Coordinates of N, CA and C and ligand atoms in Angstrom, one line a residue:
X3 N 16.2 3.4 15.4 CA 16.1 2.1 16.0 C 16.2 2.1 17.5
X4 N 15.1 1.4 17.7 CA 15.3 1.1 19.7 C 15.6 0.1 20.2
X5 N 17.5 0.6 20.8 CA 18.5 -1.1 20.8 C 18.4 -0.9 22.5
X6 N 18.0 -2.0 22.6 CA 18.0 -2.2 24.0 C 19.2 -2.0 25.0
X7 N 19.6 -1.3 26.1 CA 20.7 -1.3 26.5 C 21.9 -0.6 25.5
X8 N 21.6 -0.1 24.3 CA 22.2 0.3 23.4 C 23.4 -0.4 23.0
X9 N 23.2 -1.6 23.4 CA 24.7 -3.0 22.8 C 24.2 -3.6 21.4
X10 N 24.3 -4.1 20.9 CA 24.3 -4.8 19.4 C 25.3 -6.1 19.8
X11 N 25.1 -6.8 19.5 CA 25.7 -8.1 19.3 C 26.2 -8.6 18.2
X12 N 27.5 -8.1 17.6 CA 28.2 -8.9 16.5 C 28.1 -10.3 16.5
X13 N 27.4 -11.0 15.8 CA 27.6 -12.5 16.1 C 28.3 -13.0 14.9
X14 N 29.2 -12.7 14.8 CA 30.5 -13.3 13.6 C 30.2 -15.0 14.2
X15 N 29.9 -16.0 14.2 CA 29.9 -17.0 14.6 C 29.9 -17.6 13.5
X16 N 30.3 -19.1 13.4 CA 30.2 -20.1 11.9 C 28.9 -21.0 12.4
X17 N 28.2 -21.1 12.7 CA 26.9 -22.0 12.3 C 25.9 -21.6 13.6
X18 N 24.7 -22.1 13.1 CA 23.8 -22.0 13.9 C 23.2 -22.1 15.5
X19 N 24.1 -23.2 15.4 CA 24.4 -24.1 17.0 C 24.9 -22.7 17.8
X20 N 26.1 -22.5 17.2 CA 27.2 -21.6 18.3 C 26.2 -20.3 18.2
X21 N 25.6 -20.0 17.3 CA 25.1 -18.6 17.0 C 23.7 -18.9 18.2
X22 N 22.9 -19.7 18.5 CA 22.1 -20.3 19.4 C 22.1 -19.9 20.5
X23 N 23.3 -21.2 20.9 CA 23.8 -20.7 22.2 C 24.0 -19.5 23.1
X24 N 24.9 -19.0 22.1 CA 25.3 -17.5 22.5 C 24.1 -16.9 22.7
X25 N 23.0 -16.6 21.7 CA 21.8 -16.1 22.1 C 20.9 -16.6 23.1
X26 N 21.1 -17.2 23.8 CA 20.4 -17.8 24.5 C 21.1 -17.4 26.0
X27 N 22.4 -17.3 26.0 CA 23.2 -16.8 27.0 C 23.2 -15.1 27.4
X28 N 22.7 -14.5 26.3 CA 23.2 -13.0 26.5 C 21.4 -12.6 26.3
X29 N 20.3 -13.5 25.7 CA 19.0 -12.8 25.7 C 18.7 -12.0 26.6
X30 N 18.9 -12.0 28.2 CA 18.2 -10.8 28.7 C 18.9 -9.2 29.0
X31 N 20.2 -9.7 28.7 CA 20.7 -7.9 28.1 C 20.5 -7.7 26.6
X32 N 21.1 -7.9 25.5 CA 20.6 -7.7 24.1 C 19.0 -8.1 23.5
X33 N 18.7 -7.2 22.1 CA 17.8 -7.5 21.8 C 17.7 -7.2 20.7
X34 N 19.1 -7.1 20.0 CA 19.3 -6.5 18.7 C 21.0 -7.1 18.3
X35 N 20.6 -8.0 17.4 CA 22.4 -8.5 16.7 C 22.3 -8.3 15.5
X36 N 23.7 -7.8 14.9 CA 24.5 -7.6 13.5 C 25.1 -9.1 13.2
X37 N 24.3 -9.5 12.5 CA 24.4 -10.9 11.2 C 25.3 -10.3 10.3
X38 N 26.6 -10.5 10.0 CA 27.2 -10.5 8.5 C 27.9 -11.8 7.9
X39 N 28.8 -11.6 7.0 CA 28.7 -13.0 6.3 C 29.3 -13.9 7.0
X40 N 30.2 -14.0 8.0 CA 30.4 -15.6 8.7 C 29.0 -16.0 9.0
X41 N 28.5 -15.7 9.5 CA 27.3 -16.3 10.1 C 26.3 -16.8 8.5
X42 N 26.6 -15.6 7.8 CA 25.0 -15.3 6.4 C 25.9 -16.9 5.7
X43 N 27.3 -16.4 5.4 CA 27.6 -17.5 4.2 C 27.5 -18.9 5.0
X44 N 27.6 -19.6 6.4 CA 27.9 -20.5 6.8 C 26.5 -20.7 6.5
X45 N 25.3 -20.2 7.0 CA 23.9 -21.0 7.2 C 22.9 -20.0 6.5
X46 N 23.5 -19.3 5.7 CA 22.2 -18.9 4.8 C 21.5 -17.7 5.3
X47 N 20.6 -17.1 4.5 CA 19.9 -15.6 4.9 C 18.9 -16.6 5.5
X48 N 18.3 -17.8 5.8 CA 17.3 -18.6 6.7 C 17.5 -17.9 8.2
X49 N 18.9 -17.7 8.2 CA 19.7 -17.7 9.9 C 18.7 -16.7 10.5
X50 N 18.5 -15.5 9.6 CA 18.1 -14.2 10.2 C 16.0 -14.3 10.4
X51 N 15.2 -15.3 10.1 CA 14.6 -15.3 10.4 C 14.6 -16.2 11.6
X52 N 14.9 -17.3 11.8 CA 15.8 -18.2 12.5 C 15.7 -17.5 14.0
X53 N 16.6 -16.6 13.7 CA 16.8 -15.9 15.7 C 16.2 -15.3 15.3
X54 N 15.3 -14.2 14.8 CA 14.3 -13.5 15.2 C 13.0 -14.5 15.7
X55 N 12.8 -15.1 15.4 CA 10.9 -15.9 15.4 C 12.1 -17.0 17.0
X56 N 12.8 -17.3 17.2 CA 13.5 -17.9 18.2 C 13.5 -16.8 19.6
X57 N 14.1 -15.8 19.0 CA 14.3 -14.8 20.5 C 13.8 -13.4 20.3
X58 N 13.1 -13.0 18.6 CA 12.3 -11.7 19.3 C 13.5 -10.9 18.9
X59 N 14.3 -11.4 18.6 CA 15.4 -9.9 18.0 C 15.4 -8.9 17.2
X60 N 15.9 -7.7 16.9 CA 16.0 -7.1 15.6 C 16.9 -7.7 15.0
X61 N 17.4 -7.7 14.2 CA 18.5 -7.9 13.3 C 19.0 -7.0 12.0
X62 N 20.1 -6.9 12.4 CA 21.1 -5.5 11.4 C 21.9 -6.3 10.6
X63 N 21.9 -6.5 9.3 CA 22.3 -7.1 8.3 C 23.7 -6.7 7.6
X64 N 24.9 -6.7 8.2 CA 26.3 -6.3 8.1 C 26.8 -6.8 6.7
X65 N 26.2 -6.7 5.5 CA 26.9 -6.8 3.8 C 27.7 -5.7 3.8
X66 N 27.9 -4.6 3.6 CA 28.6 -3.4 3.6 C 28.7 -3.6 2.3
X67 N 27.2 -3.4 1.9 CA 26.7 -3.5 0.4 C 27.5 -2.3 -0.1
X68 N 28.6 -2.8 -0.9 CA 29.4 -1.9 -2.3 C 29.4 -2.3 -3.6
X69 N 28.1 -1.9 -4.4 CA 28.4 -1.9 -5.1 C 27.8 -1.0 -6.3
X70 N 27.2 -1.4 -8.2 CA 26.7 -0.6 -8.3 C 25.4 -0.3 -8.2
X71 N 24.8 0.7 -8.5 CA 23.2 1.0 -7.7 C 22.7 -0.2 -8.4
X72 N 22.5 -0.8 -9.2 CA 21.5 -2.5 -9.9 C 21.7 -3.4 -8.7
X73 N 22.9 -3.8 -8.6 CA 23.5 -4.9 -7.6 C 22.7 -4.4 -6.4
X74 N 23.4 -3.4 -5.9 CA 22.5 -3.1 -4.7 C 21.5 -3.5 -4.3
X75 N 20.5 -2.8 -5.2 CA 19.0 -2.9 -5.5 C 19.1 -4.7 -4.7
X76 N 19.6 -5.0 -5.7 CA 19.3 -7.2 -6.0 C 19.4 -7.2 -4.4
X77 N 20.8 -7.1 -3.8 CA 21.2 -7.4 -2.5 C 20.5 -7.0 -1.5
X78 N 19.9 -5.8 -1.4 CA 19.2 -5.2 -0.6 C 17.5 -5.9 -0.6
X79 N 17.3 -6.1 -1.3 CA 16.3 -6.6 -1.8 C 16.0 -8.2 -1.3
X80 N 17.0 -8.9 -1.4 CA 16.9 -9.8 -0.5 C 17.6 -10.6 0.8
X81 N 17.9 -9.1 1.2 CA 18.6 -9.4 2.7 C 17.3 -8.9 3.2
X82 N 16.0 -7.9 2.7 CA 15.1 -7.5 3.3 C 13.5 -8.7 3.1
X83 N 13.8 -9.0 2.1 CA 12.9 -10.5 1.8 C 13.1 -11.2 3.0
X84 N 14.3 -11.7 3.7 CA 14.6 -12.3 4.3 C 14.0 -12.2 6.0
X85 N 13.6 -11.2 6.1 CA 13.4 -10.6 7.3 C 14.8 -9.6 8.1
X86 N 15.2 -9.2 7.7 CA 16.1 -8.2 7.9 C 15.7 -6.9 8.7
X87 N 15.5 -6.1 9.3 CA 14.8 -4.7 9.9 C 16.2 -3.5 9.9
X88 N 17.2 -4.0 9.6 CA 18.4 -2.9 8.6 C 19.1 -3.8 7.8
X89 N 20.0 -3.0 7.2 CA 21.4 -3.3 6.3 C 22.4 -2.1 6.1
X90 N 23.4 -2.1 6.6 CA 24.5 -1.5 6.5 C 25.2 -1.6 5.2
X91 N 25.1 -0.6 4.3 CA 26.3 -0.2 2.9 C 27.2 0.7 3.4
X92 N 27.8 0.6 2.5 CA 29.4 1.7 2.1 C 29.0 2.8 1.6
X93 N 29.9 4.1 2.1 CA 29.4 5.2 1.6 C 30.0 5.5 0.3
X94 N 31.3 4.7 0.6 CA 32.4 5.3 -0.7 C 32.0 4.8 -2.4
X95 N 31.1 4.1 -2.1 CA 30.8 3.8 -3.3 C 29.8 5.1 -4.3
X96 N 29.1 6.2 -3.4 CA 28.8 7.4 -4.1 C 27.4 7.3 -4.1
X97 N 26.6 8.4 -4.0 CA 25.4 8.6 -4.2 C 24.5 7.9 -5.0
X98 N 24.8 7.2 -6.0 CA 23.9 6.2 -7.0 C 23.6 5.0 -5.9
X99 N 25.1 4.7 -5.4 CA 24.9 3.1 -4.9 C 23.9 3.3 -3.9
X100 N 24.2 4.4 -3.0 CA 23.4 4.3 -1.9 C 22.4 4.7 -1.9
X101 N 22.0 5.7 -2.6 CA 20.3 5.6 -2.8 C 19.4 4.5 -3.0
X102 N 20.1 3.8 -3.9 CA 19.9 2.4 -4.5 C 19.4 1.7 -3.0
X103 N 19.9 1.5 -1.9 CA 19.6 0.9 -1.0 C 18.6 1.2 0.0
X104 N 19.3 2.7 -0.3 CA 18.0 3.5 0.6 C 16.8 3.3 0.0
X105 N 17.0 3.3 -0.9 CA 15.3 3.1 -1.5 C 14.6 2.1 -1.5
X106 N 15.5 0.7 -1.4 CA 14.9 -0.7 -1.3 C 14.5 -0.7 0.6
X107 N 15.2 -0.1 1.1 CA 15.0 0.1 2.7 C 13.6 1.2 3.3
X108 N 13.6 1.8 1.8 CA 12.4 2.6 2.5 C 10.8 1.8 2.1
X109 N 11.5 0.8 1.1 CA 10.3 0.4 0.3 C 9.8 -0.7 1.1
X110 N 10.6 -1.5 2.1 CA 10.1 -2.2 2.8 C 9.7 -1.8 4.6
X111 N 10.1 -0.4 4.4 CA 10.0 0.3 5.5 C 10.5 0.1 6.9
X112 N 12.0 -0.7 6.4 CA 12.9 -0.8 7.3 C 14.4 0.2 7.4
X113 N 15.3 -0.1 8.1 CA 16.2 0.9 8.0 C 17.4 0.9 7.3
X114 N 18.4 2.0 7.2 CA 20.0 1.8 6.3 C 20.7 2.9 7.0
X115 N 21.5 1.5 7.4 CA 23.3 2.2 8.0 C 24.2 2.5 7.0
X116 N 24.4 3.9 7.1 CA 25.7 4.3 6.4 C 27.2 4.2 7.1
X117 N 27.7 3.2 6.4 CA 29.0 3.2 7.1 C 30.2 4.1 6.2
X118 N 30.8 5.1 7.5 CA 31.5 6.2 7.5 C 32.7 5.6 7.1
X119 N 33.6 6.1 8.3 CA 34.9 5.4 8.5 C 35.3 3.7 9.4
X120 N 35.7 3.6 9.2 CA 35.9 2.0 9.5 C 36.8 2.3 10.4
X121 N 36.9 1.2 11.8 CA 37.5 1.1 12.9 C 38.9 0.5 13.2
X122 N 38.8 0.3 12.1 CA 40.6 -1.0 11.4 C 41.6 0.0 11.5
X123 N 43.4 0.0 12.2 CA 44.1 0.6 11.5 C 44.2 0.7 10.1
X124 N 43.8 -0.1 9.2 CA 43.6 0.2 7.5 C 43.1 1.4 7.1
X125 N 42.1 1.6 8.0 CA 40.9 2.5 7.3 C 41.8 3.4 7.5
X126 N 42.7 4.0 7.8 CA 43.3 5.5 7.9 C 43.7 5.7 6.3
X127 N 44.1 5.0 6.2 CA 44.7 5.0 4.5 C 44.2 5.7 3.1
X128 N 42.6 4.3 3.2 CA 42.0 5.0 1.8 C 40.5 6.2 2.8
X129 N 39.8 5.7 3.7 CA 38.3 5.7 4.2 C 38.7 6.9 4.7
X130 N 39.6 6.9 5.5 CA 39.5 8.2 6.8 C 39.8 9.6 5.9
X131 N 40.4 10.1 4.7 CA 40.3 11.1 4.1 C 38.7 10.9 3.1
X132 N 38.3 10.0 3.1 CA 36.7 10.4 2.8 C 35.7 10.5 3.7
X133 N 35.6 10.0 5.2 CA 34.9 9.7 5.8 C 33.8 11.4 5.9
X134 N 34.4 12.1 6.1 CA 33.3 13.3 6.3 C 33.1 13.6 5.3
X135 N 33.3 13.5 3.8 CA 32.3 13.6 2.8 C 31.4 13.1 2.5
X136 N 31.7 11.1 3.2 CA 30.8 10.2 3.0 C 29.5 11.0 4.3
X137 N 30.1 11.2 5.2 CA 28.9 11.3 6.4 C 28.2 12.5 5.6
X138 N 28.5 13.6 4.9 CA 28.1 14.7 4.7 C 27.0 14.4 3.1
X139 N 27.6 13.5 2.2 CA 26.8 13.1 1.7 C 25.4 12.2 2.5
X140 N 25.4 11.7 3.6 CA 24.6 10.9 4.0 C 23.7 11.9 4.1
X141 N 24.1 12.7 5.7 CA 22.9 13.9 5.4 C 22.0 14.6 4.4
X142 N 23.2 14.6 3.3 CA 22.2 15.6 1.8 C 21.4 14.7 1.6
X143 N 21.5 13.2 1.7 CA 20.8 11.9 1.1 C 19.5 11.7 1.7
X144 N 18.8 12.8 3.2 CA 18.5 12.2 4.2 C 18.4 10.7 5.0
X145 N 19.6 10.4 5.2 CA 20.3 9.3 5.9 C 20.1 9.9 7.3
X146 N 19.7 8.7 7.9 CA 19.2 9.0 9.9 C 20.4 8.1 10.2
X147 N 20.5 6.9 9.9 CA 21.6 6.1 10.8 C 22.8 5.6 9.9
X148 N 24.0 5.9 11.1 CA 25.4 5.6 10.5 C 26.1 5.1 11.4
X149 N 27.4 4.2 10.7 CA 28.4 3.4 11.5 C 29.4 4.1 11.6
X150 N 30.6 4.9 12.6 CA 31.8 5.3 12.9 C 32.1 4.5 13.9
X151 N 33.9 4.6 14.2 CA 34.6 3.7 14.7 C 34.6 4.3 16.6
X152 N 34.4 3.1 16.7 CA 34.9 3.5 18.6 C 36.6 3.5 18.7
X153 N 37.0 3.0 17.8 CA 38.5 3.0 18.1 C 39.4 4.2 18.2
X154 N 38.6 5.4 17.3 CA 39.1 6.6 17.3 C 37.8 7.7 17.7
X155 N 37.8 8.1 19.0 CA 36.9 8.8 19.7 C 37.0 10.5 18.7
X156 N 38.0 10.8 18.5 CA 38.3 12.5 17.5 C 37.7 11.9 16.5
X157 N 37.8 10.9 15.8 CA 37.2 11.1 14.6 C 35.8 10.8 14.8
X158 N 35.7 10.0 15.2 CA 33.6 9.7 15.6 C 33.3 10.9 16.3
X159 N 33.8 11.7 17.4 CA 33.4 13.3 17.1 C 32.9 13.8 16.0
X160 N 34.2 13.7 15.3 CA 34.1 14.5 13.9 C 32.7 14.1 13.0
X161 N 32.8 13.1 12.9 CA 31.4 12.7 12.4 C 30.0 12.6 13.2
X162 N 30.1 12.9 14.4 CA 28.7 13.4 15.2 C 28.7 14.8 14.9
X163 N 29.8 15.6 14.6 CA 29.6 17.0 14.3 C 28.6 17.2 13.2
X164 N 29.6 16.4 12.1 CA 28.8 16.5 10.6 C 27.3 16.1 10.7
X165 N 27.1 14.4 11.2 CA 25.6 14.4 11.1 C 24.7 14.7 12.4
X166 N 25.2 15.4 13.4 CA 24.1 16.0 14.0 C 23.5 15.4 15.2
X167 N 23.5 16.0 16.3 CA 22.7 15.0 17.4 C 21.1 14.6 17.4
X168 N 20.5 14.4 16.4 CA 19.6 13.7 15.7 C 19.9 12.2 15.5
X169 N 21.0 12.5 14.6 CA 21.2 11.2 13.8 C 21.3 9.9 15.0
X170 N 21.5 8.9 14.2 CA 21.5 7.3 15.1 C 23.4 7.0 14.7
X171 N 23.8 6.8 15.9 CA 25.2 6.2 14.9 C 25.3 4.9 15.9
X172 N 26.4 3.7 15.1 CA 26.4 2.9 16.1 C 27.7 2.4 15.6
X173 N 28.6 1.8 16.6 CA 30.0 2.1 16.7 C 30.8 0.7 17.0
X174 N 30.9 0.1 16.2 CA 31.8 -1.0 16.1 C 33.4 -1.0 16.9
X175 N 34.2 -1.7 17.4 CA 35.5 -1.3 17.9 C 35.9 -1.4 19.8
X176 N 34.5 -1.7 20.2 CA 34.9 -1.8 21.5 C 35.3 -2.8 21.9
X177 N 36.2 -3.2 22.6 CA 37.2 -4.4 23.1 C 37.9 -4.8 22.9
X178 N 37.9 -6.1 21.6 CA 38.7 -6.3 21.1 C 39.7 -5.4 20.4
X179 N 39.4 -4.5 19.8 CA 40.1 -3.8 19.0 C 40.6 -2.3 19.6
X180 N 39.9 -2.3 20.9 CA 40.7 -1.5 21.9 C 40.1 -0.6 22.4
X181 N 38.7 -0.4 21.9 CA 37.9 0.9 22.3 C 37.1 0.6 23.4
X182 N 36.6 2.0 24.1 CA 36.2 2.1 25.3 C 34.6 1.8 25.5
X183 N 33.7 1.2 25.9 CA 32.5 1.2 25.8 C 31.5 2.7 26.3
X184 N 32.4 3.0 27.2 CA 31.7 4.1 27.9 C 31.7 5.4 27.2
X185 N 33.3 5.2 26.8 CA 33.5 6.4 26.3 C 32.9 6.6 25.0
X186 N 32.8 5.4 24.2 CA 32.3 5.6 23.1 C 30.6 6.7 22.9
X187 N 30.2 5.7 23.8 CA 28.8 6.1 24.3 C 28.1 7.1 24.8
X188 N 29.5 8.5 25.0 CA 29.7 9.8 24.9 C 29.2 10.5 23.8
X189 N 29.4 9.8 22.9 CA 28.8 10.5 21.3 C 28.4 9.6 20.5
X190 N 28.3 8.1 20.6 CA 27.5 7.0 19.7 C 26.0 6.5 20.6
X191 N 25.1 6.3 19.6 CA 24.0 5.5 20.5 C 24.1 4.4 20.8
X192 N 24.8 3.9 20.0 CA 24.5 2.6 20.3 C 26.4 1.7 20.3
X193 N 26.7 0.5 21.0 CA 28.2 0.4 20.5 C 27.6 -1.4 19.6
X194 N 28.9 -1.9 18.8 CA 28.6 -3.2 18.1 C 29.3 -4.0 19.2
X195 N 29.3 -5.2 19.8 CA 30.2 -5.8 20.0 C 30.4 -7.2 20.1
X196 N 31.8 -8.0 19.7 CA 31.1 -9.2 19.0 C 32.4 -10.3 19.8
X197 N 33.5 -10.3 19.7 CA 34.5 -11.3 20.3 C 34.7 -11.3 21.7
X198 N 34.1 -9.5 22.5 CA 34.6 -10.1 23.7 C 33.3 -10.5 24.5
X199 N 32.7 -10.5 24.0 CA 31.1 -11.1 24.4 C 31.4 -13.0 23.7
X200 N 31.7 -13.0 22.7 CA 30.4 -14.3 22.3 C 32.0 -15.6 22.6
X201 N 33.3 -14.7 22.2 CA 34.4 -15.5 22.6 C 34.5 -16.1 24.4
X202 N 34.0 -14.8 25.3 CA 34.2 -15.1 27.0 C 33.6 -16.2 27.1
X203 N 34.0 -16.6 28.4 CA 34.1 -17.8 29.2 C 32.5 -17.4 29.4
X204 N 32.0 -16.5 29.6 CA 30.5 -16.3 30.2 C 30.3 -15.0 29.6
X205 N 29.7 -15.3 28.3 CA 29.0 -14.3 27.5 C 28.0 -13.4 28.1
X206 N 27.3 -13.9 29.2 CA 26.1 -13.3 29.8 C 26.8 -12.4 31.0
X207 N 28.2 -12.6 31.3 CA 28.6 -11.2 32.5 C 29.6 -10.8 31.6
X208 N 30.0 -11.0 30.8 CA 30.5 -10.5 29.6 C 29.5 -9.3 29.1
X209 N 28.3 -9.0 28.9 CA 27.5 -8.3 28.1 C 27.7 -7.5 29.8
X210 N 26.6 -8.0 31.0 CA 26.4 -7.1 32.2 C 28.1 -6.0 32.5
X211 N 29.0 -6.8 32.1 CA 30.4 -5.8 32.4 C 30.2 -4.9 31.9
X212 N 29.8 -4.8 30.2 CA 29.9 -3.9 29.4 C 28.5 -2.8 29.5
X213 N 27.9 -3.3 30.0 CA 26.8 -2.4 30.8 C 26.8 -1.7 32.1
X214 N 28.0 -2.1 32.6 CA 28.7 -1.4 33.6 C 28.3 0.5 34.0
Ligands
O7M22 O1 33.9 -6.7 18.6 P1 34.6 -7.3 17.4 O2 35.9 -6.6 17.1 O3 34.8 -8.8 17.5 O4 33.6 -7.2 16.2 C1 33.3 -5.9 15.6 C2 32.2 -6.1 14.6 O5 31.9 -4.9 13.9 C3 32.6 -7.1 13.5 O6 31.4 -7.7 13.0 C4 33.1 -6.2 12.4 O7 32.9 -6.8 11.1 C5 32.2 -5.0 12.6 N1 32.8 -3.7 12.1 C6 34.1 -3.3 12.6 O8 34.7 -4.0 13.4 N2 34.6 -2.1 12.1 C7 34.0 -1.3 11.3 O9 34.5 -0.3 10.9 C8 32.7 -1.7 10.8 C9 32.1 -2.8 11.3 C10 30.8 -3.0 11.0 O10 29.9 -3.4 11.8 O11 30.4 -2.5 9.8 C11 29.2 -2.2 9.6

C-alpha cells in the first residue's frame, strides 16, 4: 500500500460529523485512515464509503478479525462489500482463520494486515510470547503486510527481522501511548496515529509536527 507521508490516521471518533471535520482538517497531509469499531459501530460500514467518495482516501478497516475461518470469511466479506481497500485480523487465532481472510482479501483484490504483537502494556502477557510465531506464520502464509507496536522498538525489530525488509508493517503506538514517530519509522513503513492528532487543538499542525 502507498500511504502518503507514511501516517495513517486512526479515526477512533463517535459519528460522522467529528469523523468529517477531522478529515477535512488533516486532508492535505494524510490520505489513508484506519476506521475500527467506534467509528464502524456508531455510523455503520456506510462511513467507509462516506470518506472515501468525500476525500479520495484509502481506508484500512481495524476489526482485528478473530475468529473461526466461516466467520471470518462472513466479516471479511463485508467489510470488503463495503468499500474497504484492507482489513486487519489477528494472528493468534491460527492459520485456518487467517487464510480465511486472506482469501476473501485476495478475492476482492485488496489487502490484509496481520496483526503481530500489540502495543498495550497487556500485550506482554498472552501476544508478546506468540508474536514471532504469529509474524513467522504470516510469512509461510505469503502475508506482505503486518501491524507491530511502536511502543516497543526491540520488539518491532524483532519482527522486521522475521518478516523481512520487503514486507509492509505499520505501527500503531505513537504519542499517546508513548512511542516515537521517528524512531519508529527506522524499521516501520508506515506509523497509525489517532488521539494526538484528531484530540489537538489543531489537528492539521498536529499531523505537520509529526512529519517533522
Ligand atoms: O494513537 P492512538 O493511541 O490514539 O491510537 C492508536 C490506534 O491504533 C487505535 O485505533 C488502536 O485501536 C490501534 N492499535 C493500537 O493502538 N495498538 C495495537 O497494538 C494495534 C492497533 C491497531 O491498529 O490494530 C490493528
Amino acid at each position: 500500500m502507498n500511504i502518503k507521508n507514511n501516517l495513517i490516521l486512526a479515526l477512533d471518533v463517535g459519528s460522522e460529523s467529528e469523523a468529517i471535520d477531522i478529515c477535512e482538517k488533516v486532508k492535505e497531509s494524510i490520505d489513508t485512515i484506519k476506521i475500527g469499531y467506534p467509528l464502524a459501530l456508531a455510523e455503520g460500514l456506510e462511513i467507509i464509503k462516506k470518506l472515501k467518495d468525500k476525500f479520495g482516501f484509502k481506508v484500512i478497516c481495524d476489526f482485528k478479525v478473530a475468529d473461526i475461518d466461516a466467520t471470518n470469511e462472513k466479516i471479511c466479506e463485508e467489510t470488503f462489500k463495503a468499500g474497504a481497500d484492507a482489513i486487519i485480523c489477528h494472528g493468534f487465532v491460527g492459520p485456518d482463520s487467517v487464510q480465511a481472510c486472506l482469501d476473501v482479501a485476495n478475492k476482492y483484490e485488496k489487502e490484509l494486515f496481520l496483526l503481530t504483537e500489540m502495543s498495550h502494556p497487556g500485550a506482554k502477557k498472552f501476544l508478546q510470547p506468540a508474536a514471532d510465531e504469529i509474524a513467522k506464520m504470516g510469512i509461510k502464509m505469503g502475508i506482505t503486510n503486518y501491524v507491530a507496536p511502536a511502543t516497543r522498538l526491540d520488539r518491532l525489530q524483532d519482527i522486521r527481522n522475521i518478516v523481512g525488509e520487503d514486507a509492509y508493517i505499520i505501527s500503531p503506538g505513537v504519542g499517546k501511548q508513548g512511542g516515537d514517530g521517528k524512531k519508529t519509522l527506522e524499521i516501520s513503513n508506515a506509523i497509525i496515529v489517532g488521539r494526538s492528532i484528531y484530540e489537538a487543538e489543531n489537528p492539521k499542525e498536529a499531523c505537520e509536527n509529526l512529519l517533522k
